[in-house]
mmCIF file of C-alpha atoms in Angstrom:
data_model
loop_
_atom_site.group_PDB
_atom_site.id
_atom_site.type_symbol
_atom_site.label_atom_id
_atom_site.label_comp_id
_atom_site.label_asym_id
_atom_site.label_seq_id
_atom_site.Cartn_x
_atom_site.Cartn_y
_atom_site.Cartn_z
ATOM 1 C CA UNK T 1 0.000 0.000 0.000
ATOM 2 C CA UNK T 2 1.456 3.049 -0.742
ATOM 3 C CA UNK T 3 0.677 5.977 1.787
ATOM 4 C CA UNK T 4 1.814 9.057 2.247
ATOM 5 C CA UNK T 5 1.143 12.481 3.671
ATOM 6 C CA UNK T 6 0.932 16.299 2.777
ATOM 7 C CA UNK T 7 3.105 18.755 4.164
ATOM 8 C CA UNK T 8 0.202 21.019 3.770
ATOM 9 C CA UNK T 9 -0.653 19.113 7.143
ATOM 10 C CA UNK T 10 1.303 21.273 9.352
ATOM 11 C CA UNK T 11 0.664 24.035 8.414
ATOM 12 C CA UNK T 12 1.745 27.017 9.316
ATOM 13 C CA UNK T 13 4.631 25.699 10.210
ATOM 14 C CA UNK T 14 7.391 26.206 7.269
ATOM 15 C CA UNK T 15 7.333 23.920 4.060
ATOM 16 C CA UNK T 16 10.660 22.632 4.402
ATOM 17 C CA UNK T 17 10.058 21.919 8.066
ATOM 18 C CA UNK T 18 6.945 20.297 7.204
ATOM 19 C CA UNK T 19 8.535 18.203 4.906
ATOM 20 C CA UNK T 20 10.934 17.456 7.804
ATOM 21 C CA UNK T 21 8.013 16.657 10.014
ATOM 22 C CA UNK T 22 6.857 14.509 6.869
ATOM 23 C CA UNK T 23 10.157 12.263 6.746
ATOM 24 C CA UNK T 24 10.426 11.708 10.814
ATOM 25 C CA UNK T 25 6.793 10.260 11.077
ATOM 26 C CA UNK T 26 8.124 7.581 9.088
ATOM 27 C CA UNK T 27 6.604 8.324 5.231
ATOM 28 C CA UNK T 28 8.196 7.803 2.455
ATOM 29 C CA UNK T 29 6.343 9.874 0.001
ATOM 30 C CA UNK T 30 4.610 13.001 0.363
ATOM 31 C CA UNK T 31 2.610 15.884 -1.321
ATOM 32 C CA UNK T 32 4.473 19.390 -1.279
ATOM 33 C CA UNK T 33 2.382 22.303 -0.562
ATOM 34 C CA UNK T 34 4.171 25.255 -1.476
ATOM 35 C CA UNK T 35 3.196 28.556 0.668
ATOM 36 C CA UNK T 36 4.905 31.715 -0.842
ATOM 37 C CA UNK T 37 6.879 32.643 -4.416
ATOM 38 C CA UNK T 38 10.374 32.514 -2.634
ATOM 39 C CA UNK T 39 9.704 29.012 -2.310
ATOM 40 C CA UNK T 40 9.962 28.222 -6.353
ATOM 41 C CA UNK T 41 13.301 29.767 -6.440
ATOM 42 C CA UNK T 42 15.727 27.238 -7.892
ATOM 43 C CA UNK T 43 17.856 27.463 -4.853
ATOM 44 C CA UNK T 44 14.957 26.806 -2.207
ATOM 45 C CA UNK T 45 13.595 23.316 -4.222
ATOM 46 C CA UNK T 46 17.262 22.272 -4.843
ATOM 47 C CA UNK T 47 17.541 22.190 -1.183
ATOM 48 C CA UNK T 48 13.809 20.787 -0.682
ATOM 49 C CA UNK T 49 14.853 17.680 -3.299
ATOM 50 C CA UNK T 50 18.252 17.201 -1.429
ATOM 51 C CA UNK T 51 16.236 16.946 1.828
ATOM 52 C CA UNK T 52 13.706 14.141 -0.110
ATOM 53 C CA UNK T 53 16.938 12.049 -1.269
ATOM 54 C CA UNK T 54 18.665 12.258 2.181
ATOM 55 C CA UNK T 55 15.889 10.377 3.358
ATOM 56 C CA UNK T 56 14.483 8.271 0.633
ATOM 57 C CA UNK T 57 11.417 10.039 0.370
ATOM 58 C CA UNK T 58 9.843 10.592 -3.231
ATOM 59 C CA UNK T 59 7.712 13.910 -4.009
ATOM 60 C CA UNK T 60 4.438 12.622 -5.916
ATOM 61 C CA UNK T 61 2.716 16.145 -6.566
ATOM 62 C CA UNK T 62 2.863 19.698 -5.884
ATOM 63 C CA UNK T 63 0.264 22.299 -4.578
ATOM 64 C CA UNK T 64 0.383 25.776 -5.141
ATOM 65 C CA UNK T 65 0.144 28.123 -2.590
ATOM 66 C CA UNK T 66 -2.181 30.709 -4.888
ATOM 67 C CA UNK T 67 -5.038 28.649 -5.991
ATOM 68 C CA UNK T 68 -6.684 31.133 -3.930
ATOM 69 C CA UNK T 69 -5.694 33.646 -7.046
ATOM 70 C CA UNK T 70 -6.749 31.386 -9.544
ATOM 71 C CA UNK T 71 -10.360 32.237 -9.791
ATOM 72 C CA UNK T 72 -10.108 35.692 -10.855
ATOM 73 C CA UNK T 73 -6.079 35.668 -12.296
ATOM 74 C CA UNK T 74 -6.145 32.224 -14.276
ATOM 75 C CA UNK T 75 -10.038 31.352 -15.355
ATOM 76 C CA UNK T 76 -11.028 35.003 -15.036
ATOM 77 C CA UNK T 77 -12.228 36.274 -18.228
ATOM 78 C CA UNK T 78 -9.456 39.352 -18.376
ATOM 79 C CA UNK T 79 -6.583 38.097 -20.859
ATOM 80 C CA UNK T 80 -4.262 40.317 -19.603
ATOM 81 C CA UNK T 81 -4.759 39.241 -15.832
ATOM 82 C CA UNK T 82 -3.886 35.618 -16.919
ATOM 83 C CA UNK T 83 -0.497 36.577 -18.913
ATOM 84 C CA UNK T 84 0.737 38.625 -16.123
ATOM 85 C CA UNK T 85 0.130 35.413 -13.984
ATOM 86 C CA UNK T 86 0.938 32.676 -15.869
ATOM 87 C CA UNK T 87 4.247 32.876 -15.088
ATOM 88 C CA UNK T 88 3.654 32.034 -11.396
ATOM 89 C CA UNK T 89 2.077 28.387 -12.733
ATOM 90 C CA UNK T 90 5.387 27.832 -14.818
ATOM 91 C CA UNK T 91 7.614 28.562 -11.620
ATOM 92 C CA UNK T 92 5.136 25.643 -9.945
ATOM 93 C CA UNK T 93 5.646 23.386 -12.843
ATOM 94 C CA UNK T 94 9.356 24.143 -12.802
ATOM 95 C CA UNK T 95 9.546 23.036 -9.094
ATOM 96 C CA UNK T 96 7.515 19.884 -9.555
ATOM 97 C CA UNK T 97 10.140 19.070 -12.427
ATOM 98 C CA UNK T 98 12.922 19.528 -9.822
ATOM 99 C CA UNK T 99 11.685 17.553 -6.798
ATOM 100 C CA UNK T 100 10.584 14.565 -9.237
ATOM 101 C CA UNK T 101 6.908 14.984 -8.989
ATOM 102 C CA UNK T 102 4.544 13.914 -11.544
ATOM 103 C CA UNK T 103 1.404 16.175 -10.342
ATOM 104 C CA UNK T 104 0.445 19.618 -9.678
ATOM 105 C CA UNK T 105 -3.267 20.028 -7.763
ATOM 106 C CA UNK T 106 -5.366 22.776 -9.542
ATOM 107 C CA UNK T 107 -8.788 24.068 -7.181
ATOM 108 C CA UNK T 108 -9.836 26.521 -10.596
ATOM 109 C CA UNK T 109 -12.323 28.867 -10.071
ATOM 110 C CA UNK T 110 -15.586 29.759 -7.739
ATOM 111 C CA UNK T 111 -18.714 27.946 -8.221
ATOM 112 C CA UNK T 112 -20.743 30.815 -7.209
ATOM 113 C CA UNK T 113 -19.489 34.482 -8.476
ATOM 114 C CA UNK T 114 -20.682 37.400 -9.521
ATOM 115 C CA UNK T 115 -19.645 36.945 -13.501
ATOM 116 C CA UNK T 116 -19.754 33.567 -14.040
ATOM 117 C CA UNK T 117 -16.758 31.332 -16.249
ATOM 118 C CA UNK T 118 -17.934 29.972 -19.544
ATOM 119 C CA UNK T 119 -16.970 26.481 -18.848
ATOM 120 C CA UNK T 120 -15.363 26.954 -22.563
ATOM 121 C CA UNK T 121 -13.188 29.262 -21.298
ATOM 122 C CA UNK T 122 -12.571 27.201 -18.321
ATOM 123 C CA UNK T 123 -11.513 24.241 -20.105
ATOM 124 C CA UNK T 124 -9.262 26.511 -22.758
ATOM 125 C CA UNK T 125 -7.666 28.028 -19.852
ATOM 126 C CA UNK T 126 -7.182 24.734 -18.226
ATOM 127 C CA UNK T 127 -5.851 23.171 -21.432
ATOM 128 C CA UNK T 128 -2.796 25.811 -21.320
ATOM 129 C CA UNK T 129 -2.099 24.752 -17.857
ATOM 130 C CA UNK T 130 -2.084 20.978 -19.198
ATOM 131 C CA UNK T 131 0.303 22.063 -22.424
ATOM 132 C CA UNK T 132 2.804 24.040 -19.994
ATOM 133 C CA UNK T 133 3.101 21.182 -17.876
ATOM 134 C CA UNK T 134 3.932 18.770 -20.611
ATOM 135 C CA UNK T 135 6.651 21.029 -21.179
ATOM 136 C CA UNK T 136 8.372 20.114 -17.881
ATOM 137 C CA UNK T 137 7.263 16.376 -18.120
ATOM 138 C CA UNK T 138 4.448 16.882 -15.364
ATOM 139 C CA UNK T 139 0.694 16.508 -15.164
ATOM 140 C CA UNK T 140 -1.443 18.950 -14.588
ATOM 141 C CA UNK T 141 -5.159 17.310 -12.431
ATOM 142 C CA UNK T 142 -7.974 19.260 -11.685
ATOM 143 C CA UNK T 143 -9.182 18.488 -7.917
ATOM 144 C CA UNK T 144 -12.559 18.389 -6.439
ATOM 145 C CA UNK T 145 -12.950 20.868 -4.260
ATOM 146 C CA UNK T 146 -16.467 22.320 -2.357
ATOM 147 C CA UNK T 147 -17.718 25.650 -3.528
ATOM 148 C CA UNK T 148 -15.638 25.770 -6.772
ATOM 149 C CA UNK T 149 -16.580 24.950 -10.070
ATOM 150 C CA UNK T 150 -14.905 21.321 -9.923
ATOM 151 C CA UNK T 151 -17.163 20.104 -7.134
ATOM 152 C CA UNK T 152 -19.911 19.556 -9.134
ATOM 153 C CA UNK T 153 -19.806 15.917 -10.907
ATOM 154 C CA UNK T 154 -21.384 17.097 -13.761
ATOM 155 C CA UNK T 155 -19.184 19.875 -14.018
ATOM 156 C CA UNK T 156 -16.364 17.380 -13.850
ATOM 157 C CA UNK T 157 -17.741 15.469 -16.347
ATOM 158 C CA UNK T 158 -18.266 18.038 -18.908
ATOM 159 C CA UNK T 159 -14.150 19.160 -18.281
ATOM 160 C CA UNK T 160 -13.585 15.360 -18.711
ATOM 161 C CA UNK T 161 -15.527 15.660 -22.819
ATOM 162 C CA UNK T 162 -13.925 18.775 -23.461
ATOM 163 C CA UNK T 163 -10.028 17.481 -22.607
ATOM 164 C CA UNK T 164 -9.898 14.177 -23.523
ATOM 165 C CA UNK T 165 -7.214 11.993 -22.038
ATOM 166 C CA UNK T 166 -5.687 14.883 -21.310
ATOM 167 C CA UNK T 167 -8.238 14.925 -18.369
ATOM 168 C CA UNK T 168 -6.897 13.907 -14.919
ATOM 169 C CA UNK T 169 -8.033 14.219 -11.137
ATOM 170 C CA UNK T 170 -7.152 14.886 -8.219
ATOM 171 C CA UNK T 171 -9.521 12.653 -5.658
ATOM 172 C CA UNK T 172 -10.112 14.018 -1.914
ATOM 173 C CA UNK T 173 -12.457 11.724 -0.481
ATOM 174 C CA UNK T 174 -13.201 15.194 2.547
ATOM 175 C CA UNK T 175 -13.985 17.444 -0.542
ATOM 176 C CA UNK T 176 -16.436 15.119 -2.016
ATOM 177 C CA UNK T 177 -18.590 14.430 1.362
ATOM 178 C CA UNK T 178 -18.249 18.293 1.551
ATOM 179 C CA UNK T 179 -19.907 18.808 -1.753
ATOM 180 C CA UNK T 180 -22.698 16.727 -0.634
ATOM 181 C CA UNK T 181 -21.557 13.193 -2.295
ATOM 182 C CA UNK T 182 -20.901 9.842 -1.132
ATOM 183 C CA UNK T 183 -17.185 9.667 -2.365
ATOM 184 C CA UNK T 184 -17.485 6.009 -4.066
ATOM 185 C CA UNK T 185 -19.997 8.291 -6.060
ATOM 186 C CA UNK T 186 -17.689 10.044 -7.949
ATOM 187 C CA UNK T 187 -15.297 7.091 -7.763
ATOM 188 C CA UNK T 188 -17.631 5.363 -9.564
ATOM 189 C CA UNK T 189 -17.495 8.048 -12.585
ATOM 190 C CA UNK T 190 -14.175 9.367 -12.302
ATOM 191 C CA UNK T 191 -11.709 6.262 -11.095
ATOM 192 C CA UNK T 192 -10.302 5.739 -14.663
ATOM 193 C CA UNK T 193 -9.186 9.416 -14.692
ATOM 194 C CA UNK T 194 -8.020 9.446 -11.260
ATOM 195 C CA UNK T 195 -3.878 9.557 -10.875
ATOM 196 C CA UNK T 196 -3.925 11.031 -7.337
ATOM 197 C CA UNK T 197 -6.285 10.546 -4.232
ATOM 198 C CA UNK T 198 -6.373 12.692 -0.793
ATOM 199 C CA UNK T 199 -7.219 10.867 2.339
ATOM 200 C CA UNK T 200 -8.769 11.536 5.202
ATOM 201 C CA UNK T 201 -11.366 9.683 7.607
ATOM 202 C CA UNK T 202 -14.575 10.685 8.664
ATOM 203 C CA UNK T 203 -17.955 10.014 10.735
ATOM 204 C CA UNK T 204 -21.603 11.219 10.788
ATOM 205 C CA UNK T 205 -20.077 14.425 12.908
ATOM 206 C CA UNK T 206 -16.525 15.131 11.002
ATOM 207 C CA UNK T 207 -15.845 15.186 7.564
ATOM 208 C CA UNK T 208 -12.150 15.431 8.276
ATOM 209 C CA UNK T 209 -10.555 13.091 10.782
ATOM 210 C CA UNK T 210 -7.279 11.573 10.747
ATOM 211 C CA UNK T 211 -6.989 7.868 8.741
ATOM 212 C CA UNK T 212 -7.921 5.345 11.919
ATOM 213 C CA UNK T 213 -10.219 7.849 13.402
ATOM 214 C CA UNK T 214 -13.671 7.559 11.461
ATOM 215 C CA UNK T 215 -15.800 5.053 9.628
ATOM 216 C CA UNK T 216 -14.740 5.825 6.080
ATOM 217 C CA UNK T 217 -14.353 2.208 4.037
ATOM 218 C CA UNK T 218 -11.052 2.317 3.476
ATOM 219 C CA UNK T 219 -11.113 -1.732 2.770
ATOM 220 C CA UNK T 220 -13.878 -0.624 -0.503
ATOM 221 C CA UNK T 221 -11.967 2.344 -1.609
ATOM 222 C CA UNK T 222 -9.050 0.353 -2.216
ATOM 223 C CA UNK T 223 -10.423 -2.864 -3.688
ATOM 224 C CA UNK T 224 -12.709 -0.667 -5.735
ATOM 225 C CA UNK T 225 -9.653 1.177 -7.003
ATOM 226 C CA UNK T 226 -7.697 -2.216 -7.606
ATOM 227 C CA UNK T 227 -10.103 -3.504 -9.195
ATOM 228 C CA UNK T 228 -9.903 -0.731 -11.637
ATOM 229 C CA UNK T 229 -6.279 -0.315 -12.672
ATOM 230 C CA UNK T 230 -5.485 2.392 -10.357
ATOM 231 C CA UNK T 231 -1.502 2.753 -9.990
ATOM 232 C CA UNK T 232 -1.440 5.810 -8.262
ATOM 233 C CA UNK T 233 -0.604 6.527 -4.394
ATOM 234 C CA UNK T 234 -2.761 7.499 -1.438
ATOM 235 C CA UNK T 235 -1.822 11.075 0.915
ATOM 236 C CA UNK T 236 -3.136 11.533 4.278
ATOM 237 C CA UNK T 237 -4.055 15.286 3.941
ATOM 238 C CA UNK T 238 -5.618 16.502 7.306
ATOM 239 C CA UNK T 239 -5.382 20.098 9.012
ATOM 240 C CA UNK T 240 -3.223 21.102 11.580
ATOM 241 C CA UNK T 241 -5.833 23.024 13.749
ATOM 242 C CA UNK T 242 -7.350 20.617 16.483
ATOM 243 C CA UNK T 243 -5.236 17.483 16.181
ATOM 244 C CA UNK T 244 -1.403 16.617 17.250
ATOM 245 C CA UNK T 245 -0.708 16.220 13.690
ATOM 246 C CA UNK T 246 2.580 14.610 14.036
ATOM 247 C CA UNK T 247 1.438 12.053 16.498
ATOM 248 C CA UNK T 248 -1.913 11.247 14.384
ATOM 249 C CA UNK T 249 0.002 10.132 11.105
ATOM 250 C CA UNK T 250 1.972 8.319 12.946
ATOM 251 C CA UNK T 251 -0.909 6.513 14.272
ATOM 252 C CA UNK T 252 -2.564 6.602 10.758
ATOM 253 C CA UNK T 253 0.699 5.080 9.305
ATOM 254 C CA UNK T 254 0.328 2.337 11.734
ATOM 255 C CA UNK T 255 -2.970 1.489 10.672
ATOM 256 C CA UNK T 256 -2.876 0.972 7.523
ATOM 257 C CA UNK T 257 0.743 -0.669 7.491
ATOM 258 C CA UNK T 258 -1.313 -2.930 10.629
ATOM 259 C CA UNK T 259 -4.395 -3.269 8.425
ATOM 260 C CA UNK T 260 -3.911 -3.664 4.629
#
C-alpha cells in the first residue's frame, strides 16, 4: 500500500520543516504544498529535493500556494490578468520538475461568483495549464474541491468531454462528502481518470478526521480502485488546527501498514 502524507498538514509551520516533520513520522512519500513565491526559487527546491533524497522520500505532486488567485487571475475572463500570472504556474511546474513529482493540484475557479466562467473558457484556460506542464514532463489534475466549479460531478464530467485523455483528477475523499456526495460516487465516474487521491477519515459528525479515526471504508476504496487499474498513491491530507498532527500520522501510518 502506498501511503503518504501532505506537508500542507502542518501548516503554518514552514514547508521545508513540514517536509521534515513529513520524513520523521516515518513516510516515504509526500505531497508538497508550497506557501509563498520565494519558495519556487531554484535554490529553495534544490535544497527541498536534497532533503527528499537524504531520506528516501519521493515527491508525488505539488500544490500551489495561490489557488486562492486562480479564480479571478487564471479562469477570469481578463486576458491580460492571466499573462501577467501565468508565469507564477510555470515557476510551480518548474519546481515539480525539480523535486521529481509527476502532479500539480489545480482548485480553478468559484462555483458561485458574480460573472460567471464559460466552462469553454474554463476548459481553454485549463488546457494551457495541461500544455505548460507537458513542457516540464508533469501533469497537470484538476481536484474536487467544495464551492468551486470542480465540485460539481457534472461539471467534472463536462471538463472530462472537453479534454480528452488529457483529463486527470485529483480525488479528496473530505472534498467530495463536503460537496454533498458519497465519495465512491464520484469514484464510480471518475476512477479511470483518477492519478492522485487525498485521504482523510470521517464520521456522521466530522468530515475530516485523521486515517484510523472515522468510519470511512477504506477496505472498498481500495479494492474498488484495484479492481480498476489504479496505480497511483494514497496522501493523508488533514489540518493542523485541532489534532497533534505529528502524532496522528503516525498513528494513521500504523494502521494501515497494521491493516492492509
Amino acid at each position: 500500500m502506498n501511503i503518504g502524507a501532505s506537508t500542507s498538514c502542518f501548516y503554518p509551520l514552514e514547508t521545508e520543516k513540514s517536509l521534515e516533520k513529513v520524513i520523521e513520522t516515518g513516510f516515504k512519500k509526500a505531497e508538497i504544498f508550497f506557501n509563498s513565491p520565494s519558495e519556487l526559487e531554484p535554490d529553495f527546491v534544490s535544497e527541498m529535493k536534497k532533503q527528499a533524497d537524504a531520506s528516501g522520500l519521493e515527491v508525488l505532486s505539488v500544490h500551489p500556494f495561490s489557488s486562492s488567485l486562480e479564480n479571478t487571475c487564471i479562469f477570469g475572463e481578463y486576458q491580460r490578468r492571466y499573462d501577467d500570472y501565468i508565469d507564477l504556474y510555470k515557476k510551480h511546474f518548474q519546481a515539480a520538475a525539480m523535486l521529481g513529482a509527476k502532479f500539480v493540484v489545480i482548485h480553478g475557479a468559484l462555483a458561485r461568483q458574480k460573472r460567471d466562467v464559460p466552462r469553454e473558457l474554463y476548459f481553454e484556460r485549463f488546457n494551457s495549464l495541461i500544455e505548460l506542464g507537458k513542457q516540464e514532463g508533469i501533469s497537470v489534475c484538476q481536484e474536487n474541491v467544495v464551492r468551486f466549479l470542480s465540485e460539481d460531478l457534472e461539471f467534472l464530467k463536462d471538463m472530462r468531454a472537453s479534454l480528452g485523455d488529457d483529463f486527470k483528477m485529483i480525488f479528496d475523499i473530505k472534498q467530495a462528502i463536503r460537496s454533498g456526495y458519497s465519495p465512491f460516487e464520484v469514484l464510480d465516474e471518475m476512477k479511470n481518470e483518477i492519478v492522485h487521491i487525498h485521504i482523510s477519515d470521517s464520521n456522521s459528525d466530522f468530515d475530516c478526521l485523521p486515517p484510523g479515526r472515522g468510519n470511512f471504508d477504506f477496505k472498498r476504496l481500495f479494492d474498488e480502485m484495484d479492481t480498476a487499474g489504479y496505480k497511483g498513491d494514497y496522501v493523508i491530507e488533514i489540518y493542523s488546527k485541532g489534532f497533534d498532527v505529528e502524532n496522528e500520522l503516525i498513528t494513521s501510518r500504523k494502521f494501515f501498514e497494521n491493516n492492509f
